[in-house]
Amino acid sequence: RPAKGLRFNTRNPAVGALLIVVGIVMQIIYPIFYYVVISKGLIKYSSYKFYSMLIDPFPGIFLIFDIEYCDEPQMIYIMGCGINGIWVGFTTSSVLVLANRALEMFSFKYMRMFFRGALPYLWILVSFGIGIWGFFAFRPVIFNAQVKYIWDICKAISWIWDPQIPDDGYDFLSYPAPKLSVNNIVTCSSISLIYCLIIAGNCTQRESLTSQQIEVLTQSAIISLFSFVTSSLYILMQYIPVPSFLITVAFLCYVGSSIAPGIVFILFNRDVRETAITVFMYPFK
């Protein structure tokens, strides 16, 4: 536990409650999505199988009850390991979803070669395996938040490696996480390459794409974009001292990557949107 005077004020009930509410709503949307995919027979498409990996947790409870690493070091340490595992599994799945869409645009033959039949489930197991490896092998991130006043959104809040002691003591270079950085660099590089291929495919084969293919491609591209932006910011934070607001931006992008699939499903998938409206409006009928 830090010396007196070094403990941070991490209480921010408003932001914490917002994160919890958003998390609950998103976790309601995911089962609706799975129901629609299974009931409509969409599970036969390999891209929908990968969406089972696109779920992430929320730290709102820490901001409501003023919990930081020094209060519950064992719990937050374990959660940090878990978030590492979930994150690398999430990024792997994001790349696989985007690769699946790109291959379908360029060559249905190669798409079937890599994603036909039970192969998508094999790739999902690979994502889970990488996630488990990340849980045990990566330096865990820890939850830190610094709030000066209750009306401040936050001075700096994120799951990061640096314990930030003393106040404003950002020193990321002293807390390296090379394995996680490699994962983020590979994620950014892979998504950048696949985006370039998709753009080229759109320019040459757009007329041959069905409306459903374009819809799923749009969903996959937006979800992967959140992985790309979040990974990029964490790479930057690992090697370059950054201002506190950028740490918060990275955290918000991380939360955005958690909720992006649910939002994308609602905005761009008509079946999921109609079913979700029915579920949420049912109590008021």
PDB file of N, CA, C and O in Angstrom, residues 84 88 133 137-140 161 172-186 234-235 238-239:
ATOM      1  N   ASN A  84      -5.625  -9.453 -20.169  1.00  0.00           N
ATOM      2  CA  ASN A  84      -4.618  -9.758 -21.188  1.00  0.00           C
ATOM      3  C   ASN A  84      -5.079 -10.910 -22.075  1.00  0.00           C
ATOM      4  O   ASN A  84      -5.009 -10.845 -23.305  1.00  0.00           O
ATOM      5  N   VAL A  88      -5.975 -10.544 -26.153  1.00  0.00           N
ATOM      6  CA  VAL A  88      -5.263 -11.195 -27.267  1.00  0.00           C
ATOM      7  C   VAL A  88      -6.192 -12.154 -28.001  1.00  0.00           C
ATOM      8  O   VAL A  88      -6.083 -12.326 -29.223  1.00  0.00           O
ATOM      9  N   TRP A 133      -2.805 -18.518 -23.215  1.00  0.00           N
ATOM     10  CA  TRP A 133      -1.365 -18.242 -23.151  1.00  0.00           C
ATOM     11  C   TRP A 133      -1.122 -16.815 -22.654  1.00  0.00           C
ATOM     12  O   TRP A 133      -0.242 -16.576 -21.819  1.00  0.00           O
ATOM     13  N   ALA A 137       1.209 -15.939 -19.543  1.00  0.00           N
ATOM     14  CA  ALA A 137       2.558 -15.585 -19.972  1.00  0.00           C
ATOM     15  C   ALA A 137       2.809 -14.081 -20.058  1.00  0.00           C
ATOM     16  O   ALA A 137       3.962 -13.661 -20.062  1.00  0.00           O
ATOM     17  N   PHE A 138       1.759 -13.254 -20.121  1.00  0.00           N
ATOM     18  CA  PHE A 138       1.950 -11.823 -20.328  1.00  0.00           C
ATOM     19  C   PHE A 138       2.020 -11.088 -18.997  1.00  0.00           C
ATOM     20  O   PHE A 138       1.410 -11.489 -18.017  1.00  0.00           O
ATOM     21  N   ARG A 139       2.777  -9.976 -18.978  1.00  0.00           N
ATOM     22  CA  ARG A 139       2.769  -9.094 -17.813  1.00  0.00           C
ATOM     23  C   ARG A 139       1.355  -8.523 -17.654  1.00  0.00           C
ATOM     24  O   ARG A 139       0.822  -7.923 -18.581  1.00  0.00           O
ATOM     25  N   PRO A 140       0.735  -8.683 -16.491  1.00  0.00           N
ATOM     26  CA  PRO A 140      -0.651  -8.226 -16.350  1.00  0.00           C
ATOM     27  C   PRO A 140      -0.762  -6.707 -16.319  1.00  0.00           C
ATOM     28  O   PRO A 140       0.124  -6.013 -15.814  1.00  0.00           O
ATOM     29  N   TRP A 161       0.239  -0.851 -17.393  1.00  0.00           N
ATOM     30  CA  TRP A 161       1.265  -1.585 -16.653  1.00  0.00           C
ATOM     31  C   TRP A 161       1.859  -0.740 -15.531  1.00  0.00           C
ATOM     32  O   TRP A 161       2.235  -1.252 -14.493  1.00  0.00           O
ATOM     33  N   PHE A 172       6.185   4.393 -18.214  1.00  0.00           N
ATOM     34  CA  PHE A 172       5.843   3.137 -18.867  1.00  0.00           C
ATOM     35  C   PHE A 172       7.076   2.362 -19.312  1.00  0.00           C
ATOM     36  O   PHE A 172       7.056   1.131 -19.380  1.00  0.00           O
ATOM     37  N   LEU A 173       8.151   3.075 -19.607  1.00  0.00           N
ATOM     38  CA  LEU A 173       9.344   2.397 -20.092  1.00  0.00           C
ATOM     39  C   LEU A 173       9.948   1.473 -19.044  1.00  0.00           C
ATOM     40  O   LEU A 173      10.691   0.554 -19.369  1.00  0.00           O
ATOM     41  N   SER A 174       9.657   1.746 -17.763  1.00  0.00           N
ATOM     42  CA  SER A 174      10.178   0.893 -16.695  1.00  0.00           C
ATOM     43  C   SER A 174       9.305  -0.334 -16.448  1.00  0.00           C
ATOM     44  O   SER A 174       9.640  -1.168 -15.615  1.00  0.00           O
ATOM     45  N   TYR A 175       8.194  -0.442 -17.155  1.00  0.00           N
ATOM     46  CA  TYR A 175       7.277  -1.571 -16.980  1.00  0.00           C
ATOM     47  C   TYR A 175       6.973  -2.175 -18.348  1.00  0.00           C
ATOM     48  O   TYR A 175       5.873  -2.038 -18.877  1.00  0.00           O
ATOM     49  N   PRO A 176       7.965  -2.823 -18.943  1.00  0.00           N
ATOM     50  CA  PRO A 176       7.770  -3.337 -20.305  1.00  0.00           C
ATOM     51  C   PRO A 176       6.804  -4.520 -20.343  1.00  0.00           C
ATOM     52  O   PRO A 176       6.692  -5.284 -19.390  1.00  0.00           O
ATOM     53  N   ALA A 177       6.111  -4.625 -21.451  1.00  0.00           N
ATOM     54  CA  ALA A 177       5.228  -5.774 -21.698  1.00  0.00           C
ATOM     55  C   ALA A 177       5.456  -6.208 -23.141  1.00  0.00           C
ATOM     56  O   ALA A 177       4.588  -6.027 -24.009  1.00  0.00           O
ATOM     57  N   PRO A 178       6.639  -6.772 -23.423  1.00  0.00           N
ATOM     58  CA  PRO A 178       7.009  -7.043 -24.821  1.00  0.00           C
ATOM     59  C   PRO A 178       6.072  -8.012 -25.533  1.00  0.00           C
ATOM     60  O   PRO A 178       5.795  -7.825 -26.722  1.00  0.00           O
ATOM     61  N   LYS A 179       5.583  -9.030 -24.842  1.00  0.00           N
ATOM     62  CA  LYS A 179       4.716 -10.006 -25.508  1.00  0.00           C
ATOM     63  C   LYS A 179       3.396  -9.378 -25.925  1.00  0.00           C
ATOM     64  O   LYS A 179       2.901  -9.638 -27.025  1.00  0.00           O
ATOM     65  N   LEU A 180       2.839  -8.559 -25.047  1.00  0.00           N
ATOM     66  CA  LEU A 180       1.594  -7.882 -25.394  1.00  0.00           C
ATOM     67  C   LEU A 180       1.825  -6.871 -26.511  1.00  0.00           C
ATOM     68  O   LEU A 180       0.971  -6.685 -27.388  1.00  0.00           O
ATOM     69  N   SER A 181       2.982  -6.221 -26.490  1.00  0.00           N
ATOM     70  CA  SER A 181       3.305  -5.274 -27.557  1.00  0.00           C
ATOM     71  C   SER A 181       3.429  -5.993 -28.896  1.00  0.00           C
ATOM     72  O   SER A 181       2.985  -5.483 -29.931  1.00  0.00           O
ATOM     73  N   VAL A 182       4.042  -7.174 -28.890  1.00  0.00           N
ATOM     74  CA  VAL A 182       4.145  -7.957 -30.128  1.00  0.00           C
ATOM     75  C   VAL A 182       2.752  -8.302 -30.650  1.00  0.00           C
ATOM     76  O   VAL A 182       2.471  -8.192 -31.850  1.00  0.00           O
ATOM     77  N   ASN A 183       1.861  -8.707 -29.736  1.00  0.00           N
ATOM     78  CA  ASN A 183       0.481  -9.002 -30.146  1.00  0.00           C
ATOM     79  C   ASN A 183      -0.168  -7.781 -30.777  1.00  0.00           C
ATOM     80  O   ASN A 183      -0.824  -7.874 -31.825  1.00  0.00           O
ATOM     81  N   ASN A 184       0.015  -6.605 -30.162  1.00  0.00           N
ATOM     82  CA  ASN A 184      -0.598  -5.394 -30.691  1.00  0.00           C
ATOM     83  C   ASN A 184       0.005  -4.985 -32.028  1.00  0.00           C
ATOM     84  O   ASN A 184      -0.703  -4.516 -32.927  1.00  0.00           O
ATOM     85  N   ILE A 185       1.314  -5.162 -32.164  1.00  0.00           N
ATOM     86  CA  ILE A 185       1.968  -4.819 -33.431  1.00  0.00           C
ATOM     87  C   ILE A 185       1.498  -5.756 -34.544  1.00  0.00           C
ATOM     88  O   ILE A 185       1.205  -5.313 -35.670  1.00  0.00           O
ATOM     89  N   VAL A 186       1.419  -7.039 -34.252  1.00  0.00           N
ATOM     90  CA  VAL A 186       0.927  -8.008 -35.243  1.00  0.00           C
ATOM     91  C   VAL A 186      -0.520  -7.695 -35.608  1.00  0.00           C
ATOM     92  O   VAL A 186      -0.915  -7.766 -36.782  1.00  0.00           O
ATOM     93  N   TYR A 234      -1.917   1.550 -27.388  1.00  0.00           N
ATOM     94  CA  TYR A 234      -1.151   0.853 -26.366  1.00  0.00           C
ATOM     95  C   TYR A 234       0.296   0.632 -26.795  1.00  0.00           C
ATOM     96  O   TYR A 234       1.194   0.579 -25.952  1.00  0.00           O
ATOM     97  N   ILE A 235       0.533   0.489 -28.080  1.00  0.00           N
ATOM     98  CA  ILE A 235       1.915   0.435 -28.564  1.00  0.00           C
ATOM     99  C   ILE A 235       2.600   1.772 -28.293  1.00  0.00           C
ATOM    100  O   ILE A 235       3.743   1.819 -27.805  1.00  0.00           O
ATOM    101  N   GLN A 238       3.401   2.248 -24.646  1.00  0.00           N
ATOM    102  CA  GLN A 238       4.458   1.386 -24.137  1.00  0.00           C
ATOM    103  C   GLN A 238       5.843   1.961 -24.379  1.00  0.00           C
ATOM    104  O   GLN A 238       6.758   1.766 -23.574  1.00  0.00           O
ATOM    105  N   TYR A 239       6.013   2.699 -25.458  1.00  0.00           N
ATOM    106  CA  TYR A 239       7.358   3.120 -25.847  1.00  0.00           C
ATOM    107  C   TYR A 239       7.583   4.634 -25.820  1.00  0.00           C
ATOM    108  O   TYR A 239       8.724   5.076 -25.935  1.00  0.00           O
TER     109      TYR A 239
END
